[in-house]
Amino acid sequence: MYRILGCAALVHKRPTVSKILTLPYAANPQPEELFDHFPSKKSIKCLIKMPEGVYEGNTIIIKGSVPSNAIRFSINLQCGPSISMTDREDIAFHLNPRFNNNTVALNHLVDNEWGLEESFGGMPFSEGTFELEIVCDESAFKVNVQGKRFCEFTHRVPYTRIKALTVDGDVNITTYELLPKKEEVDISKISQVQDPEESIPTTVKNNV
């Protein structure tokens, strides 16, 4: 688990963090700085480089807090670490809670063009702390908020292309964690424990 202090760029390589950098644009964003999906550099809260990528079965856990005056924020699983507004990296998964209309939008971005947006009602985020889980399985990203399943987003961009995570907007991020795939044990392949009496061979000694 990696604790984020302020606005920092984390570089993770399984299983440890190799480098921590402080970004130069750590100013708190103002709502008017947010333009549709594209944030200004000042609104970026953190950039987490993921050179080893994301694999099937990985779980990304993000903990943070939402301020009382929040309008929206975004979490992006990108195909590279660039945050250029003129040549944005492709985004495999874009999660965008919008408090002004109580919805969460999901989308992807390829060649600076957004795909068909999926919108979910029943806002799972509110003022205060939250825990977000993004589970990557073979067919979709599964999103859990506060331990409860909220929605799913079918893969449109191969998750193997993901190389960075960015967070922007009205949110404060405190910790980030990438969990490996849980290994399932096939109990049918585990040797059965024999009864102690059955496991000891019996010998008969004949007296001559």
mmCIF file of C-alpha atoms in Angstrom:
data_model
loop_
_atom_site.group_PDB
_atom_site.id
_atom_site.type_symbol
_atom_site.label_atom_id
_atom_site.label_comp_id
_atom_site.label_asym_id
_atom_site.label_seq_id
_atom_site.Cartn_x
_atom_site.Cartn_y
_atom_site.Cartn_z
ATOM 1 C CA MET A 1 0.000 0.000 0.000
ATOM 2 C CA TYR A 2 1.325 3.420 -0.940
ATOM 3 C CA ARG A 3 0.343 6.551 0.990
ATOM 4 C CA ILE A 4 0.084 9.657 -1.137
ATOM 5 C CA LEU A 5 1.053 12.937 0.510
ATOM 6 C CA GLY A 6 -0.158 15.924 -1.477
ATOM 7 C CA CYS A 7 0.201 15.623 -5.226
ATOM 8 C CA ALA A 8 2.763 13.020 -6.203
ATOM 9 C CA ALA A 9 3.671 10.790 -9.108
ATOM 10 C CA LEU A 10 4.279 7.229 -8.016
ATOM 11 C CA VAL A 11 6.140 4.694 -10.069
ATOM 12 C CA HIS A 12 5.273 1.131 -9.105
ATOM 13 C CA LYS A 13 7.091 -2.009 -10.140
ATOM 14 C CA ARG A 14 5.904 -5.252 -8.676
ATOM 15 C CA PRO A 15 6.049 -5.526 -5.755
ATOM 16 C CA THR A 16 7.462 -2.193 -4.481
ATOM 17 C CA VAL A 17 7.485 1.511 -5.260
ATOM 18 C CA SER A 18 10.721 2.466 -6.980
ATOM 19 C CA LYS A 19 10.439 6.237 -7.061
ATOM 20 C CA ILE A 20 8.325 9.100 -5.724
ATOM 21 C CA LEU A 21 8.234 12.435 -7.557
ATOM 22 C CA THR A 22 6.450 15.655 -6.648
ATOM 23 C CA LEU A 23 4.566 17.233 -9.523
ATOM 24 C CA PRO A 24 4.817 20.991 -10.100
ATOM 25 C CA TYR A 25 1.064 21.506 -10.472
ATOM 26 C CA ALA A 26 -0.220 20.707 -7.013
ATOM 27 C CA ALA A 27 -2.612 23.650 -6.777
ATOM 28 C CA ASN A 28 -6.154 22.919 -5.673
ATOM 29 C CA PRO A 29 -8.467 22.994 -8.685
ATOM 30 C CA GLN A 30 -11.345 25.421 -9.031
ATOM 31 C CA PRO A 31 -14.602 24.148 -10.569
ATOM 32 C CA GLU A 32 -14.313 26.572 -13.499
ATOM 33 C CA GLU A 33 -10.960 25.014 -14.403
ATOM 34 C CA LEU A 34 -12.652 21.744 -15.302
ATOM 35 C CA PHE A 35 -13.491 21.499 -18.997
ATOM 36 C CA ASP A 36 -15.619 18.523 -19.931
ATOM 37 C CA HIS A 37 -13.411 15.428 -19.547
ATOM 38 C CA PHE A 38 -10.129 17.278 -20.090
ATOM 39 C CA PRO A 39 -8.638 18.786 -16.928
ATOM 40 C CA SER A 40 -6.173 21.623 -16.840
ATOM 41 C CA LYS A 41 -2.770 20.601 -15.505
ATOM 42 C CA LYS A 42 -3.569 22.447 -12.283
ATOM 43 C CA SER A 43 -6.451 20.067 -11.592
ATOM 44 C CA ILE A 44 -4.350 16.890 -11.725
ATOM 45 C CA LYS A 45 -4.182 15.460 -8.204
ATOM 46 C CA CYS A 46 -1.838 12.556 -8.870
ATOM 47 C CA LEU A 47 -0.155 10.586 -11.617
ATOM 48 C CA ILE A 48 0.750 6.986 -10.867
ATOM 49 C CA LYS A 49 3.009 5.368 -13.430
ATOM 50 C CA MET A 50 2.371 1.655 -13.956
ATOM 51 C CA PRO A 51 5.230 0.393 -16.166
ATOM 52 C CA GLU A 52 4.376 -3.249 -15.441
ATOM 53 C CA GLY A 53 0.813 -2.681 -16.644
ATOM 54 C CA VAL A 54 -2.454 -4.211 -15.472
ATOM 55 C CA TYR A 55 -3.249 -7.894 -15.684
ATOM 56 C CA GLU A 56 -6.399 -9.979 -15.502
ATOM 57 C CA GLY A 57 -7.266 -10.468 -11.859
ATOM 58 C CA ASN A 58 -5.555 -7.295 -10.618
ATOM 59 C CA THR A 59 -7.457 -5.083 -8.188
ATOM 60 C CA ILE A 60 -6.727 -1.372 -7.919
ATOM 61 C CA ILE A 61 -7.708 0.139 -4.571
ATOM 62 C CA ILE A 62 -7.938 3.915 -4.201
ATOM 63 C CA LYS A 63 -8.780 5.630 -0.924
ATOM 64 C CA GLY A 64 -9.526 9.312 -0.606
ATOM 65 C CA SER A 65 -12.056 11.943 0.373
ATOM 66 C CA VAL A 66 -14.575 14.160 -1.381
ATOM 67 C CA PRO A 67 -14.837 17.820 -0.257
ATOM 68 C CA SER A 68 -18.187 19.385 0.579
ATOM 69 C CA ASN A 69 -18.215 21.611 -2.520
ATOM 70 C CA ALA A 70 -17.286 18.884 -5.018
ATOM 71 C CA ILE A 71 -18.719 19.130 -8.516
ATOM 72 C CA ARG A 72 -16.905 16.286 -10.279
ATOM 73 C CA PHE A 73 -13.694 14.307 -10.422
ATOM 74 C CA SER A 74 -12.158 11.734 -12.742
ATOM 75 C CA ILE A 75 -10.051 8.609 -12.424
ATOM 76 C CA ASN A 76 -8.374 7.424 -15.621
ATOM 77 C CA LEU A 77 -6.520 4.233 -16.482
ATOM 78 C CA GLN A 78 -4.338 5.509 -19.308
ATOM 79 C CA CYS A 79 -2.162 3.882 -21.952
ATOM 80 C CA GLY A 80 0.743 6.175 -21.034
ATOM 81 C CA PRO A 81 1.751 8.837 -18.475
ATOM 82 C CA SER A 82 1.346 11.986 -20.595
ATOM 83 C CA ILE A 83 -1.226 14.579 -19.476
ATOM 84 C CA SER A 84 -0.911 16.781 -22.557
ATOM 85 C CA MET A 85 -4.242 18.357 -23.503
ATOM 86 C CA THR A 86 -3.341 18.535 -27.200
ATOM 87 C CA ASP A 87 -2.256 14.921 -27.586
ATOM 88 C CA ARG A 88 -3.919 13.003 -24.767
ATOM 89 C CA GLU A 89 -2.960 9.415 -24.071
ATOM 90 C CA ASP A 90 -5.586 6.806 -24.928
ATOM 91 C CA ILE A 91 -7.715 5.957 -21.892
ATOM 92 C CA ALA A 92 -8.874 2.388 -21.331
ATOM 93 C CA PHE A 93 -11.172 3.296 -18.441
ATOM 94 C CA HIS A 94 -12.542 6.706 -17.435
ATOM 95 C CA LEU A 95 -14.639 7.002 -14.266
ATOM 96 C CA ASN A 96 -16.259 10.417 -13.777
ATOM 97 C CA PRO A 97 -18.562 11.047 -10.774
ATOM 98 C CA ARG A 98 -20.699 14.166 -11.398
ATOM 99 C CA PHE A 99 -22.281 15.508 -8.251
ATOM 100 C CA ASN A 100 -24.244 18.235 -10.033
ATOM 101 C CA ASN A 101 -26.518 15.645 -11.658
ATOM 102 C CA ASN A 102 -25.939 12.703 -9.291
ATOM 103 C CA THR A 103 -24.509 10.358 -11.921
ATOM 104 C CA VAL A 104 -21.273 8.511 -12.660
ATOM 105 C CA ALA A 105 -20.106 8.481 -16.283
ATOM 106 C CA LEU A 106 -17.878 5.746 -17.727
ATOM 107 C CA ASN A 107 -16.060 5.973 -21.038
ATOM 108 C CA HIS A 108 -12.860 5.401 -23.013
ATOM 109 C CA LEU A 109 -10.703 7.645 -25.199
ATOM 110 C CA VAL A 110 -8.852 6.718 -28.403
ATOM 111 C CA ASP A 111 -7.039 9.188 -30.675
ATOM 112 C CA ASN A 112 -8.404 12.118 -28.635
ATOM 113 C CA GLU A 113 -11.996 11.035 -29.276
ATOM 114 C CA TRP A 114 -14.371 9.807 -26.592
ATOM 115 C CA GLY A 115 -16.466 6.723 -27.116
ATOM 116 C CA LEU A 116 -20.108 6.157 -26.243
ATOM 117 C CA GLU A 117 -20.637 7.280 -22.658
ATOM 118 C CA GLU A 118 -22.323 4.999 -20.148
ATOM 119 C CA SER A 119 -24.088 6.759 -17.280
ATOM 120 C CA PHE A 120 -25.120 5.265 -13.933
ATOM 121 C CA GLY A 121 -27.415 6.876 -11.374
ATOM 122 C CA GLY A 122 -27.466 6.414 -7.629
ATOM 123 C CA MET A 123 -24.269 8.300 -6.784
ATOM 124 C CA PRO A 124 -22.137 6.034 -4.528
ATOM 125 C CA PHE A 125 -19.782 8.869 -3.511
ATOM 126 C CA SER A 126 -20.592 11.588 -0.986
ATOM 127 C CA GLU A 127 -18.782 14.137 1.147
ATOM 128 C CA GLY A 128 -16.146 12.412 3.248
ATOM 129 C CA THR A 129 -13.914 9.384 2.851
ATOM 130 C CA PHE A 130 -14.338 6.579 0.334
ATOM 131 C CA GLU A 131 -12.714 3.339 -0.808
ATOM 132 C CA LEU A 132 -12.862 2.501 -4.499
ATOM 133 C CA GLU A 133 -11.955 -0.877 -5.989
ATOM 134 C CA ILE A 134 -11.452 -1.440 -9.706
ATOM 135 C CA VAL A 135 -11.229 -5.147 -10.491
ATOM 136 C CA CYS A 136 -9.898 -6.136 -13.912
ATOM 137 C CA ASP A 137 -11.272 -9.408 -15.193
ATOM 138 C CA GLU A 138 -11.183 -10.975 -18.638
ATOM 139 C CA SER A 139 -14.170 -9.080 -20.043
ATOM 140 C CA ALA A 140 -14.708 -5.949 -17.945
ATOM 141 C CA PHE A 141 -13.689 -3.604 -15.161
ATOM 142 C CA LYS A 142 -15.836 -4.178 -12.076
ATOM 143 C CA VAL A 143 -16.252 -1.158 -9.821
ATOM 144 C CA ASN A 144 -16.871 -1.481 -6.087
ATOM 145 C CA VAL A 145 -17.442 1.519 -3.816
ATOM 146 C CA GLN A 146 -17.369 1.096 -0.041
ATOM 147 C CA GLY A 147 -17.218 -2.657 -0.557
ATOM 148 C CA LYS A 148 -20.366 -2.851 -2.706
ATOM 149 C CA ARG A 149 -20.600 -3.547 -6.438
ATOM 150 C CA PHE A 150 -21.678 -0.388 -8.270
ATOM 151 C CA CYS A 151 -21.171 -1.017 -11.973
ATOM 152 C CA GLU A 152 -19.184 -2.749 -14.702
ATOM 153 C CA PHE A 153 -17.515 -1.441 -17.843
ATOM 154 C CA THR A 154 -16.824 -3.845 -20.705
ATOM 155 C CA HIS A 155 -13.283 -3.561 -22.075
ATOM 156 C CA ARG A 156 -13.079 -1.389 -25.189
ATOM 157 C CA VAL A 157 -9.303 -0.892 -25.106
ATOM 158 C CA PRO A 158 -7.050 -3.855 -24.200
ATOM 159 C CA TYR A 159 -6.219 -3.567 -20.502
ATOM 160 C CA THR A 160 -2.707 -4.772 -21.329
ATOM 161 C CA ARG A 161 -2.045 -1.288 -22.752
ATOM 162 C CA ILE A 162 -2.584 0.468 -19.406
ATOM 163 C CA LYS A 163 0.582 2.158 -18.141
ATOM 164 C CA ALA A 164 -0.613 4.925 -15.806
ATOM 165 C CA LEU A 165 -3.399 6.121 -13.544
ATOM 166 C CA THR A 166 -4.370 9.787 -13.225
ATOM 167 C CA VAL A 167 -6.773 11.472 -10.826
ATOM 168 C CA ASP A 168 -8.116 14.979 -11.335
ATOM 169 C CA GLY A 169 -10.863 17.259 -10.085
ATOM 170 C CA ASP A 170 -12.604 17.723 -6.755
ATOM 171 C CA VAL A 171 -11.107 14.866 -4.755
ATOM 172 C CA ASN A 172 -8.204 14.186 -2.418
ATOM 173 C CA ILE A 173 -6.379 10.864 -2.785
ATOM 174 C CA THR A 174 -4.630 9.364 0.244
ATOM 175 C CA THR A 175 -3.628 5.805 -0.695
ATOM 176 C CA TYR A 176 -3.247 3.634 -3.782
ATOM 177 C CA GLU A 177 -2.763 -0.119 -3.884
ATOM 178 C CA LEU A 178 -2.417 -2.665 -6.679
ATOM 179 C CA LEU A 179 -3.266 -6.208 -5.648
ATOM 180 C CA PRO A 180 -2.238 -9.270 -7.683
ATOM 181 C CA LYS A 181 -4.635 -11.894 -8.919
ATOM 182 C CA LYS A 182 -5.912 -14.187 -6.211
ATOM 183 C CA GLU A 183 -4.659 -17.695 -6.801
ATOM 184 C CA GLU A 184 -7.349 -20.357 -6.584
ATOM 185 C CA VAL A 185 -6.363 -23.692 -5.130
ATOM 186 C CA ASP A 186 -7.743 -26.831 -6.764
ATOM 187 C CA ILE A 187 -8.502 -28.946 -3.715
ATOM 188 C CA SER A 188 -8.932 -32.026 -5.904
ATOM 189 C CA LYS A 189 -5.164 -31.968 -6.492
ATOM 190 C CA ILE A 190 -4.292 -31.836 -2.816
ATOM 191 C CA SER A 191 -3.198 -35.205 -1.419
ATOM 192 C CA GLN A 192 -5.636 -36.571 1.076
ATOM 193 C CA VAL A 193 -4.289 -37.056 4.593
ATOM 194 C CA GLN A 194 -4.395 -40.694 5.510
ATOM 195 C CA ASP A 195 -5.430 -42.095 8.827
ATOM 196 C CA PRO A 196 -2.251 -42.562 10.921
ATOM 197 C CA GLU A 197 -3.016 -46.244 11.469
ATOM 198 C CA GLU A 198 -3.494 -46.807 7.749
ATOM 199 C CA SER A 199 -0.260 -45.073 6.846
ATOM 200 C CA ILE A 200 1.943 -47.316 9.056
ATOM 201 C CA PRO A 201 2.845 -50.628 7.378
ATOM 202 C CA THR A 202 2.234 -53.743 9.449
ATOM 203 C CA THR A 203 5.011 -56.312 9.728
ATOM 204 C CA VAL A 204 4.735 -59.803 11.154
ATOM 205 C CA LYS A 205 7.754 -61.381 12.840
ATOM 206 C CA ASN A 206 7.891 -65.128 12.780
ATOM 207 C CA ASN A 207 9.700 -66.802 15.655
ATOM 208 C CA VAL A 208 11.840 -69.719 14.580
#
